[in-house]
Coordinates of C-alpha atoms in Angstrom, one line a residue:
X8 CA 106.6 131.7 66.4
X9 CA 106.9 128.6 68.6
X10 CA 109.3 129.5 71.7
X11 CA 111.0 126.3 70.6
X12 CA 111.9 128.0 67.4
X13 CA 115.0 130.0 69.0
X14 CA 116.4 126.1 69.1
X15 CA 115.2 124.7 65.9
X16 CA 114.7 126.9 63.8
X17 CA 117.2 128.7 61.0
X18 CA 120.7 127.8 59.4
X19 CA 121.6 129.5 63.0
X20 CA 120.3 126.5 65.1
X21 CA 121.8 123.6 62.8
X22 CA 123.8 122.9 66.2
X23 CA 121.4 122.4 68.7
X24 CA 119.7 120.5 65.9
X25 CA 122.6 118.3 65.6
X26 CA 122.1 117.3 69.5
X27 CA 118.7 116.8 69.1
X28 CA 119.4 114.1 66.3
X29 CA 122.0 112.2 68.6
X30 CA 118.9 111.7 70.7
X31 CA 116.9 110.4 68.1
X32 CA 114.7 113.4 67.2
X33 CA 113.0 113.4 63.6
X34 CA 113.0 116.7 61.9
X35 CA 109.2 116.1 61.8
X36 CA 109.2 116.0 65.8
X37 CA 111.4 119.1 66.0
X38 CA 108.6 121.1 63.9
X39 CA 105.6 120.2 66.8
X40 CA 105.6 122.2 70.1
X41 CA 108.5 120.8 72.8
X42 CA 106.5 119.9 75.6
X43 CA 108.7 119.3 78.6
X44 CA 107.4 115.7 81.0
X45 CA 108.9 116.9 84.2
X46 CA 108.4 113.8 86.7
X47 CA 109.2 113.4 90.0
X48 CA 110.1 109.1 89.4
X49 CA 112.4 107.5 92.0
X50 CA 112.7 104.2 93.9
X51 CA 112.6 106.4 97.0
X52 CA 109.1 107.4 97.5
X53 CA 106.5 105.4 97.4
X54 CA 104.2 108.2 95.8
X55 CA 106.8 108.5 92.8
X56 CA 107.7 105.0 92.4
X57 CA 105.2 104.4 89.9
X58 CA 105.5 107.6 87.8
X59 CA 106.9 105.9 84.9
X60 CA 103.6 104.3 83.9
X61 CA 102.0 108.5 84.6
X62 CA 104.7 110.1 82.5
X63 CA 104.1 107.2 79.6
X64 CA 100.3 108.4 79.5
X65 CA 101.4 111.7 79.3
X66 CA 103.6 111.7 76.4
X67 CA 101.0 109.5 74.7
X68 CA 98.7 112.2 75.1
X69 CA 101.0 114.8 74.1
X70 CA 101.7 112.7 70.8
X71 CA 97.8 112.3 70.0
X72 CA 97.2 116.0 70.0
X73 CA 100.0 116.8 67.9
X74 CA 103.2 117.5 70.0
X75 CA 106.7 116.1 71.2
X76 CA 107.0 114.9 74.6
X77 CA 110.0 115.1 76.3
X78 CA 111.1 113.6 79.6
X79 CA 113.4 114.7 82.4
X80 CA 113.6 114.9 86.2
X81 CA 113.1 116.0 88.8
X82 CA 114.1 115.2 92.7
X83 CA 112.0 114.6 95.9
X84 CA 112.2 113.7 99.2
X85 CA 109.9 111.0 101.0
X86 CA 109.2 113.0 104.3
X87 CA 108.0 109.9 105.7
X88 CA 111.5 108.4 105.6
X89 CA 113.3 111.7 106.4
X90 CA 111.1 112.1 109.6
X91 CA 112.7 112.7 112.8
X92 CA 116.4 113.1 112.3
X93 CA 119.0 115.5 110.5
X94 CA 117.4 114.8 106.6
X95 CA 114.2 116.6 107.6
X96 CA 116.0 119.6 107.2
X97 CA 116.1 118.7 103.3
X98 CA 112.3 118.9 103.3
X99 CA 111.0 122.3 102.6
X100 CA 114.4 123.7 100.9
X101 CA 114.3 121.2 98.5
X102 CA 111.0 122.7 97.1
X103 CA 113.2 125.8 96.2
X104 CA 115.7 123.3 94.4
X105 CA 112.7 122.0 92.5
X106 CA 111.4 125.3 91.6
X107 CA 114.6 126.3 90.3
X108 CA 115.0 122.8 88.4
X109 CA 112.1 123.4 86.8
X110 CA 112.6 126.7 85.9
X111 CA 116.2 125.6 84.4
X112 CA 115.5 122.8 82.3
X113 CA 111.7 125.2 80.8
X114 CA 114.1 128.2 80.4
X115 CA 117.8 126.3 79.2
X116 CA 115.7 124.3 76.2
X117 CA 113.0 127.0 74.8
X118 CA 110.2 124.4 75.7
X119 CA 106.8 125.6 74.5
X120 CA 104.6 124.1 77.6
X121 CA 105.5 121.7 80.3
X122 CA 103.5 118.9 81.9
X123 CA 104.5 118.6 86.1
X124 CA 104.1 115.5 87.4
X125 CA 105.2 114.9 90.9
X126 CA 103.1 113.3 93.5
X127 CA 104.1 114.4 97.5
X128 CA 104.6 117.2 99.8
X129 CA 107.1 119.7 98.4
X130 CA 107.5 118.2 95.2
X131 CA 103.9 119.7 93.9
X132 CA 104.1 123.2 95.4
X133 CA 107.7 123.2 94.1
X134 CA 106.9 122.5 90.6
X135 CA 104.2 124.8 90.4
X136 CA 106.4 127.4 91.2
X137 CA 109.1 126.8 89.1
X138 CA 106.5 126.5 86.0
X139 CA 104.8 130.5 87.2
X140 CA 108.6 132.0 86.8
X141 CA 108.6 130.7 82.7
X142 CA 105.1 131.1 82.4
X143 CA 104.3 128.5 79.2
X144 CA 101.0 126.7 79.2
X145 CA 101.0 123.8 82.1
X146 CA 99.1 121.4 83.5
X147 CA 100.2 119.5 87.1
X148 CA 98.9 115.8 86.6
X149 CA 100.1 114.0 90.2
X150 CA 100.6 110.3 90.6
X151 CA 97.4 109.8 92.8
X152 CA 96.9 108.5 96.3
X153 CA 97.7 105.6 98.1
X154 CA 94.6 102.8 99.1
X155 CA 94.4 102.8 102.8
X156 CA 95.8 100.2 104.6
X157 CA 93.9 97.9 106.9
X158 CA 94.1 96.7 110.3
X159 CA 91.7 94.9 112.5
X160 CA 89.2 95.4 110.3
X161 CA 89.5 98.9 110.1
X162 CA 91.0 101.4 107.2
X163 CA 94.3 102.8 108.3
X164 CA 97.0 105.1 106.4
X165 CA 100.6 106.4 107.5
X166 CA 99.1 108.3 110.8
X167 CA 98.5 105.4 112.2
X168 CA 102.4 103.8 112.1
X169 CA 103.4 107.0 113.7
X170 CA 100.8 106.8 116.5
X171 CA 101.3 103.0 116.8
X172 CA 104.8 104.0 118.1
X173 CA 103.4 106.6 120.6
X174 CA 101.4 103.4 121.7
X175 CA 104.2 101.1 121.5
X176 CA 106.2 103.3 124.2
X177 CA 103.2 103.5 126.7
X178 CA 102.6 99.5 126.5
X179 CA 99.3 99.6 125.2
X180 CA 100.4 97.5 122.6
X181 CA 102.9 94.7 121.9
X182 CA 105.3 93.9 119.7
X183 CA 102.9 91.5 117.1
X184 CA 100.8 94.1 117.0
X185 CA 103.3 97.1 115.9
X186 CA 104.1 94.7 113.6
X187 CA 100.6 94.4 111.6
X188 CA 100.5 98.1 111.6
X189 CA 104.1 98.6 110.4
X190 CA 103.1 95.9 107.3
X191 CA 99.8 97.0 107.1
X192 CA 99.6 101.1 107.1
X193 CA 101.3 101.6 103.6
X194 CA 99.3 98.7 101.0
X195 CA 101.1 100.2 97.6
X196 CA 102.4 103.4 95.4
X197 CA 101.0 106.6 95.7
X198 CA 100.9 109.5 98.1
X199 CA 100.2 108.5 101.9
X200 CA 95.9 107.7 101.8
X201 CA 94.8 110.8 104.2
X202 CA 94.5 114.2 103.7
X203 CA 98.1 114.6 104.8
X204 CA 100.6 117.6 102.6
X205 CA 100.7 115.5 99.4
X206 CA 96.9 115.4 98.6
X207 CA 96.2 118.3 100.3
X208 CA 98.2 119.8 97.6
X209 CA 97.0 117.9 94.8
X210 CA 93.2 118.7 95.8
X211 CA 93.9 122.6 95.8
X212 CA 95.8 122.3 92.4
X213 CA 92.7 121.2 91.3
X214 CA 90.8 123.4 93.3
X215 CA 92.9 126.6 91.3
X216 CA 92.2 124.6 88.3
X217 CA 95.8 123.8 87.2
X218 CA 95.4 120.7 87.2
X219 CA 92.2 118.5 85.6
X220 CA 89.3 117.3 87.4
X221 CA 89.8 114.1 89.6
X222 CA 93.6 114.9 90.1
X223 CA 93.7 115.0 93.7
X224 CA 91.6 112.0 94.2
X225 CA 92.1 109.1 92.0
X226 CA 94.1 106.2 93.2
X227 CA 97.1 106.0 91.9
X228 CA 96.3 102.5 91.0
X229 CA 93.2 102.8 89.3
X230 CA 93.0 102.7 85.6
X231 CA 91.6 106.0 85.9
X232 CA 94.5 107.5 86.7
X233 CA 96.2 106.5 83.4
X234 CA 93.2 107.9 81.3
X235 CA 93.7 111.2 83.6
X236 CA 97.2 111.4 82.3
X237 CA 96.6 111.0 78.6
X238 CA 94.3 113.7 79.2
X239 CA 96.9 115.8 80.8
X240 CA 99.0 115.3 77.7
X241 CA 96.0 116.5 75.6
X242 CA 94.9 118.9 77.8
X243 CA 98.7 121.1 77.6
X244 CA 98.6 120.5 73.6
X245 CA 94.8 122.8 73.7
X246 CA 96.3 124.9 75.7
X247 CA 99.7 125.3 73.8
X248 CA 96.8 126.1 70.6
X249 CA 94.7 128.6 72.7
X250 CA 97.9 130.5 74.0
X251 CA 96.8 129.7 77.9
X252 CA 99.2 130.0 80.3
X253 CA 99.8 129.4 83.5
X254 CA 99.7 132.6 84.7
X255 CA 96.4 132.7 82.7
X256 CA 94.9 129.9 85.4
X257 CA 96.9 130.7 88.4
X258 CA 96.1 134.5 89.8
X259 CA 94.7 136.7 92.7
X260 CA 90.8 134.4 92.0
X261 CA 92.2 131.3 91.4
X262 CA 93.9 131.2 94.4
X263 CA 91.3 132.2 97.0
X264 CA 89.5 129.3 95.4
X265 CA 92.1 126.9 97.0
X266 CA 91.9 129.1 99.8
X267 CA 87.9 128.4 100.5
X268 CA 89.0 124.6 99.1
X269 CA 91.6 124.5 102.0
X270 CA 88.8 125.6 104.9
X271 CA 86.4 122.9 103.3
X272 CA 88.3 119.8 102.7
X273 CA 90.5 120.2 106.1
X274 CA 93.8 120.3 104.3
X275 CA 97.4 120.2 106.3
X276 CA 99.0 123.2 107.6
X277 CA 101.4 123.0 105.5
X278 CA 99.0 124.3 102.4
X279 CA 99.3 127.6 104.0
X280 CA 103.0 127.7 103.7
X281 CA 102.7 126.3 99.9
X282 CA 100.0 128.9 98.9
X283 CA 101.1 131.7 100.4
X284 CA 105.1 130.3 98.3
X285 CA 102.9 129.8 95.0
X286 CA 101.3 133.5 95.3
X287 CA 104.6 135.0 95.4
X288 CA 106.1 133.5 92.6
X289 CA 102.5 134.0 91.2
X290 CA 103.2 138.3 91.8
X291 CA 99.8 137.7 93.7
X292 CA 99.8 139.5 97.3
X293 CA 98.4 137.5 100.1
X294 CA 98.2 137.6 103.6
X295 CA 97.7 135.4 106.2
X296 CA 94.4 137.3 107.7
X297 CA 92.7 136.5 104.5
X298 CA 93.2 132.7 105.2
X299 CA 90.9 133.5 108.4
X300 CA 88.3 135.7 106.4
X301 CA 88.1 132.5 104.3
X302 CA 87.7 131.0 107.8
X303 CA 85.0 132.8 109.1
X304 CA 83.0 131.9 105.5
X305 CA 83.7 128.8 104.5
X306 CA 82.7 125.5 106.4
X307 CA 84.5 122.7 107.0
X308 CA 82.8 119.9 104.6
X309 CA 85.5 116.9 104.9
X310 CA 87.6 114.9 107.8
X311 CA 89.3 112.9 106.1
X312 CA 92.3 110.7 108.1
X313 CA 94.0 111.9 110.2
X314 CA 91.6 113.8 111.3
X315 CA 88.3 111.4 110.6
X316 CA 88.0 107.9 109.7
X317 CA 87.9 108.7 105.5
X318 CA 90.1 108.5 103.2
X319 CA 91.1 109.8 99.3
X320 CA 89.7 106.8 97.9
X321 CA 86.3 107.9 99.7
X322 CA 87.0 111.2 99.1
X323 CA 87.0 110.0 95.6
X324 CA 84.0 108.1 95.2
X325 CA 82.2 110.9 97.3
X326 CA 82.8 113.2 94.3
X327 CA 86.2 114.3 94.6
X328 CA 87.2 118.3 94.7
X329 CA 84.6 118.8 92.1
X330 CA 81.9 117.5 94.5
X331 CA 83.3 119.7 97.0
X332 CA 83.4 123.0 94.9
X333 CA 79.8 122.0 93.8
X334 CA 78.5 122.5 97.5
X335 CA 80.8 125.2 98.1
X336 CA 79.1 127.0 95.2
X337 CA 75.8 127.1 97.0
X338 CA 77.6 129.3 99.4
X339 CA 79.1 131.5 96.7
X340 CA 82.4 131.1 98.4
X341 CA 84.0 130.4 95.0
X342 CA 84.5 132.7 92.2
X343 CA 83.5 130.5 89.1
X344 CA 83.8 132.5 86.3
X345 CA 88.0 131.6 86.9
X346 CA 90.1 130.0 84.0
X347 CA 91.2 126.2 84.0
X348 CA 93.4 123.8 82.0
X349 CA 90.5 122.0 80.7
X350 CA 89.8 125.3 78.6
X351 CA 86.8 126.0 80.0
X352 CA 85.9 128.2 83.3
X353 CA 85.1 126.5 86.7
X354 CA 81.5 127.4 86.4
X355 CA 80.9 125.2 82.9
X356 CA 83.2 121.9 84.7
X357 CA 81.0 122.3 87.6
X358 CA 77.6 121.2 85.7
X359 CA 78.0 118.1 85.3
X360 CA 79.6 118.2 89.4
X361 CA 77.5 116.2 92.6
X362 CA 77.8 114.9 95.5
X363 CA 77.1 111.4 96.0
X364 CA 77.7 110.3 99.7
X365 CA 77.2 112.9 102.3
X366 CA 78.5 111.2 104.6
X367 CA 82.0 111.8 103.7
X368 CA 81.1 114.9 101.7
X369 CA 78.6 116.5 104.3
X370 CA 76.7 119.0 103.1
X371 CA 77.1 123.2 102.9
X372 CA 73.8 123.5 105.3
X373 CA 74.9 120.8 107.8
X374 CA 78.8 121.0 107.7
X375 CA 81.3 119.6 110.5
X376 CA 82.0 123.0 111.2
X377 CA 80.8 126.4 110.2
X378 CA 84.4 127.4 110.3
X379 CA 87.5 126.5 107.7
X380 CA 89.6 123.8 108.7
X381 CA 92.7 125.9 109.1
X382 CA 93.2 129.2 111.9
X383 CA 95.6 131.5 111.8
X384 CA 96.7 132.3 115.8
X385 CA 97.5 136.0 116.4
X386 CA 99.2 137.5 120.2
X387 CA 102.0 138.2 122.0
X388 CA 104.0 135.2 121.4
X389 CA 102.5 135.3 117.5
X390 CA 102.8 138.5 116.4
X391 CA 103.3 137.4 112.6
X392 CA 100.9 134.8 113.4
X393 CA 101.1 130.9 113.5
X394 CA 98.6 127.7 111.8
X395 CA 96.5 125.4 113.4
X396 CA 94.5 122.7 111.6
X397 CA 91.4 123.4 113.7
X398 CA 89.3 120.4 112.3
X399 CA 92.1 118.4 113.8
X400 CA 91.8 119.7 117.2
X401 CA 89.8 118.4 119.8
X402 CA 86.7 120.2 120.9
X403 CA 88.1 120.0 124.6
X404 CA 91.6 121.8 123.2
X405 CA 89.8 124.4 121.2
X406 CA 90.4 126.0 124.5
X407 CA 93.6 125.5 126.9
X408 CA 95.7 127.2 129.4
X409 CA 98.7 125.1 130.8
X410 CA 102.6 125.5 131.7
X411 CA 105.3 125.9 128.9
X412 CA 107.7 122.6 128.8
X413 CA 109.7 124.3 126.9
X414 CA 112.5 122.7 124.2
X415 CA 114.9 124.1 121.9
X416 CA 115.0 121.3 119.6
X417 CA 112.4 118.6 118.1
X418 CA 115.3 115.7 119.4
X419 CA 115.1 117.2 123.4
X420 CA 111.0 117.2 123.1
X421 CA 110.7 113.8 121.4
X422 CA 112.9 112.5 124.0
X423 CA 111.0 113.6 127.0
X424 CA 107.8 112.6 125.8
X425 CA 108.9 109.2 125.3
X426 CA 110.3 108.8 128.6
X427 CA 106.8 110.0 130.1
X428 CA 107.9 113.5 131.1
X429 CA 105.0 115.3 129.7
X430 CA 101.8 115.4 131.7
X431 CA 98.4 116.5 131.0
X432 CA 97.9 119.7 130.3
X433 CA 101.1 120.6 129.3
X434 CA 101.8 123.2 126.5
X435 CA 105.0 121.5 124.8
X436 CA 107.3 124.7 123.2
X437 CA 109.8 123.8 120.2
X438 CA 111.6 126.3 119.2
X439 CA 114.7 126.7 116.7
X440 CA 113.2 125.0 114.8
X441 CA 112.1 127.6 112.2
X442 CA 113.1 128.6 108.3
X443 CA 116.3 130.3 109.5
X444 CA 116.9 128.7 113.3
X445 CA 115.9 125.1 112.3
X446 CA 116.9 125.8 109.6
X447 CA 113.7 125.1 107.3
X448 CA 111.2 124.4 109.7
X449 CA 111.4 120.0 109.9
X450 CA 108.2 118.8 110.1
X451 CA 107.3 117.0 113.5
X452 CA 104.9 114.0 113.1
X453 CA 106.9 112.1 115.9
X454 CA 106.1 114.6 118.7
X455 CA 102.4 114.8 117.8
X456 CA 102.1 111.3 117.0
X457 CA 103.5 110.0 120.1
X458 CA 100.9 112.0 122.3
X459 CA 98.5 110.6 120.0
X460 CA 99.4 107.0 120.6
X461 CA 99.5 107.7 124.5
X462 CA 96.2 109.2 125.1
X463 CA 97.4 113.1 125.8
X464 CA 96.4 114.5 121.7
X465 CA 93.1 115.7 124.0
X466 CA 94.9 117.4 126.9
X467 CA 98.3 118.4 126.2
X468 CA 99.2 121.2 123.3
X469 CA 102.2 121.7 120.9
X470 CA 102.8 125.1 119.7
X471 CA 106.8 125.8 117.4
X472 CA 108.0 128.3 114.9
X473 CA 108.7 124.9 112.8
X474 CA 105.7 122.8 111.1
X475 CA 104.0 120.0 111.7
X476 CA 103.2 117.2 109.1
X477 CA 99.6 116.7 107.4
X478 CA 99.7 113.5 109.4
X479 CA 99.7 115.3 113.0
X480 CA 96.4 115.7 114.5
X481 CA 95.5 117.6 118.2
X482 CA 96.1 121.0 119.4
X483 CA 99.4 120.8 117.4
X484 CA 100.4 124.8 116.3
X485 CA 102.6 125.8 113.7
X486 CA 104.3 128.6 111.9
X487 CA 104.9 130.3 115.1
X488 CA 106.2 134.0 113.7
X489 CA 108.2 135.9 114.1
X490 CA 110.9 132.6 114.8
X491 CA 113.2 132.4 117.4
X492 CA 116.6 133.0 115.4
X493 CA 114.4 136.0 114.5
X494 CA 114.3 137.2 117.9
X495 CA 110.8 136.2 118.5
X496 CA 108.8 136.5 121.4
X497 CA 108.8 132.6 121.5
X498 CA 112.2 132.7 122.4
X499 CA 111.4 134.5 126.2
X500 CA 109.2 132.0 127.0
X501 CA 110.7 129.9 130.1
X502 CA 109.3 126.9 131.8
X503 CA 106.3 127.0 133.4
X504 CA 105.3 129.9 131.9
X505 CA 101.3 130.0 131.0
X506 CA 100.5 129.5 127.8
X507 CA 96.7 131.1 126.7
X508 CA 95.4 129.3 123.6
X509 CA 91.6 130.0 122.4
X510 CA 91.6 128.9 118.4
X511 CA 87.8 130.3 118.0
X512 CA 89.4 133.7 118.8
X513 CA 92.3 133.1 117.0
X514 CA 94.8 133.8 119.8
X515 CA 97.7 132.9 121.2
X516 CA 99.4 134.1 124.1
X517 CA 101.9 133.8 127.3
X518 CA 100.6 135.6 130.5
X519 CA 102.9 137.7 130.3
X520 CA 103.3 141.6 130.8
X521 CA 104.5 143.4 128.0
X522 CA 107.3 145.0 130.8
X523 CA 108.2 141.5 131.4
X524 CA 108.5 140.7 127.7
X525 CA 110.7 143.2 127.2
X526 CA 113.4 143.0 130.5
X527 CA 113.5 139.4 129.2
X528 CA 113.9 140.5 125.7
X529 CA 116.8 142.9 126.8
X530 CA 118.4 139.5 128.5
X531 CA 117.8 137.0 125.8
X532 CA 121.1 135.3 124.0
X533 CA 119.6 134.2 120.7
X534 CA 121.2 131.0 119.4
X535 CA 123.4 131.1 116.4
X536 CA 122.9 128.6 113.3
X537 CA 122.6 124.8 113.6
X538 CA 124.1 124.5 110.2
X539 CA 127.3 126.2 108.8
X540 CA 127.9 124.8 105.9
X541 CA 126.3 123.3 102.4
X542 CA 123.8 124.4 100.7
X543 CA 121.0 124.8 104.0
X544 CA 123.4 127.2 104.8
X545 CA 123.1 129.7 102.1
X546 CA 119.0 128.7 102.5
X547 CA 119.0 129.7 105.9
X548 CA 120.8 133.2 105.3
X549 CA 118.1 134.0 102.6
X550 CA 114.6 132.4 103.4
X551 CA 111.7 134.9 104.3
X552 CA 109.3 134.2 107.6
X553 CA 107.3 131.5 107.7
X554 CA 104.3 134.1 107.7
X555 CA 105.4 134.9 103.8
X556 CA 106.2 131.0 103.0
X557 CA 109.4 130.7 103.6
X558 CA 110.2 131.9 100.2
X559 CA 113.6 132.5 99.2
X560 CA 114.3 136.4 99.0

């Protein structure tokens, strides 16, 4: 019996029949698995415009192997555009929204499998999750990335704009110039070039094999990318025959794969949040030490922008996440005996795998690091621990000790830092800005980005219980937990406060006694909610730590 069946089949379904036929259904269609096209298409972000010509390749596949595709939507938000004012708060909720959208529309029409198709930050996590609560056979097919950009000469992606303004501020460029970088950053659809939240994401989908090889790489204007997606189609409709399901592909292996992908490909900090999201719905426990046992095993293989001068089209023509995995085996830092969506395990879509520039893809014996691109901080100011992208750090800020500027809002640091306030050597504190006391953690590339553009990413340090985007790059620390609306120890940090950061050791600290802590804990006033109404009101009254996610609970 076909899930479907409890909506077409029987003298007792004749009405939802009937509404099926004011569509244009055949009878003939409604006998074939209901596979659900969930895209992400709007004319609001550039990594979804195109997802009409995706989702057409989909359902073309679908139809060849012997099913019936059907089509609806799904939101997103461009982070890019809501970057640096009140609409960032929409970010990281909305991947909830989406979860629960896709859960709806799987669970409200007895679909038998669903093919996601979204392209950027929370869009792909979000999906993913929805699709583990119905558990029917899926396969995540993104829109692909974005061609870099070029100025001067010299390949550039969405980093760069941000930085440029940073740059802008300090006069070390002009107004002409902005101007070629504003045109220039952004060439066409698909998700921002660098390994920024969107193809981080996309790479470890394919790195926990729920989506097919070459998903997080391919351009999203190659022709490849179509033939990708008519596989996808195909690829659901095996799946549907062979009775695998997600759950099947996505469990407690799968998912330290993307972990050890994560450490070698030198994905955004945000992944963290995302996998750690993904495992829960997944009924997977995991915990944020064994991002740094990963860490301590896995090297970093990849800097790709913003942290190098690479791209995903290199990335791409380097061998993708399947050349990756291929030197990662030699390490035996995967488990390859794991379940994908091409029917077959990771160790049999591996053979035919290789490397085939080194440059961009270095290899397992001479990495760019013999540590994971992502740390997890631990100390008294972290006691739930907080993310670094460590690849993105320079080696001089591996290691820093400076005064606390501190700020209790992303809009009072930005606005310091462009009037020149902040000085070498500076530790830069933004707090409420967490899951609850943001609420939901905006992500702050203009911060990071301006320091960049003035010279300081290599002497002054960010550290927040909010998030920073794939884009940053520096000393820029995340996920600071416990937050503080949750009464954190972030919260008693005043200015000029010493801040003790030492990422090798995975600490992070304020020299401060723990008798001082706690007469300024006994003194502390924490502050109540930024929002009080809509729905980022009800989020912020139920969303879990950023140290589990900042799931919903």
């Amino acid at each position: 019996m076909k899930r479907s069946d409890q909506v077409t089949e029987g003298i007792e379904r004749a009405p939802m029949r009937s509404l099926f036929y004011a569509m244009g259904y055949t009878k003939e269609e409604l006998e074939k698995p209901l596979v659900g096209i969930i895209s992400a298409f709007s004319e609001i972000v550039p990594g979804h415009v195109h997802l009409e010509k995706i989702t057409d390749a989909v359902k073309k596949g679908v139809l060849t192997a012997g099913g019936t595709p059907i089509l609806m939507p799904s939101i997103g938000v461009c982070d890019g555009i809501a970057m640096g004012h009140e609409g960032m708060k929409y970010s990281l909720p909305s991947r909830e929204l989406i979860a629960d959208s896709v859960e709806t529309m799987v669970n409200a029409h007895c679909l038998d499998a669903v093919v996601l198709v979204p392209s950027c930050d929370k869009i792909v996590p979000g999906m993913v999750m929805g699709a583990l609560r119905v558990n029917v056979p899926t396969v995540l097919c993104s829109g692909g990335p974005m061609l870099a950009g070029t100025v001067d000469g010299e390949e550039v992606s969405l980093s760069k704009i941000f930085e440029a303004v940073g740059a802008r501020k300090a006069d070390l460029i002009d107004d002409e110039k902005m101007m070629e970088y504003e045109q220039g950053v952004c060439p066409g659809c698909g998700s921002c070039a660098g390994m920024y939240t969107a193809n981080s994401m996309n790479c470890l989908c394919e790195a926990i094999g729920i989506a097919l090889p070459g998903n997080g790489t391919i351009p999203a204007v190659y022709n490849g990318r179509i033939r990708l997606a008519k596989d996808a189609g195909k690829a659901v409709m095996s799946m549907v025959e062979k009775d695998i399901k997600i759950k099947d592909v996505i469990n407690e292996k799968s998912l330290r794969n993307g972990i050890a992908c994560d450490m070698a490909l030198g994905c955004s900090t945000n992944s963290v949040l995302h996998l750690l999201a993904i495992a829960y719905e997944a009924s997977v426990p995991l915990k944020l030490e064994t991002f740094n046992q990963y860490s301590e095993k896995v090297p970093n293989l990849c800097h790709l922008a913003p942290t190098g001068p690479y791209h995903m089209q290199d990335l791409d023509m380097a061998g993708g996440v399947q050349g990756v995995m291929k030197e990662l085996s030699k390490k035996e830092a995967l488990n390859l005996d794991v379940m994908t969506v091409t029917g077959s395990t990771l160790r049999e879509n591996l053979k035919e795998a290789a490397v085939k520039n080194y440059e961009v893809i270095r290899p397992a014996e001479d990495p760019y690091s013999v540590n994971g691109g992502i740390a997890i901080l631990w100390g008294n100011i972290a006691k739930e621990g907080a993310v670094v992208k460590r690849s993105a750090v320079s080696s001089e800020m591996l290691v820093h000790s400076g005064p606390a500027r501190v700020y209790d809002s992303e809009d009072e640091a930005i606005k310091d830092i462009y009037e020149g306030k902040i000085k070498a050597g500076d530790v830069v504190v933004i707090r409420y800005e967490g899951p609850k006391g943001g609420p939901v953690m905006r992500e702050m590339l203009n911060p990071t980005s301006a320091l960049a553009g003035m010279g300081l990413d290599k002497s002054v340090a960010l550290i927040t219980d909010g998030r920073f985007s794939g884009a940053s790059r520096g000393a820029s620390i995340g996920h600071v937990s416990p937050e503080a609306a949750a009464c954190g120890e972030i919260s008693l940090i005043k200015e000029g406060d010493i801040i003790d950061i030492n990422i090798p050791d995975y600490s992070l600290n304020v020299r401060l006694s723990e008798d001082e802590l706690d007469a300024r804990r006994n003194t502390c006033e924490i502050k109540g909610p930024k929002v009080k109404t809509g729905w980022l009101y009800r989020y912020q009254r139920m969303v879990a730590s950023g140290s589990e996610g900042a799931v919903l609970k």
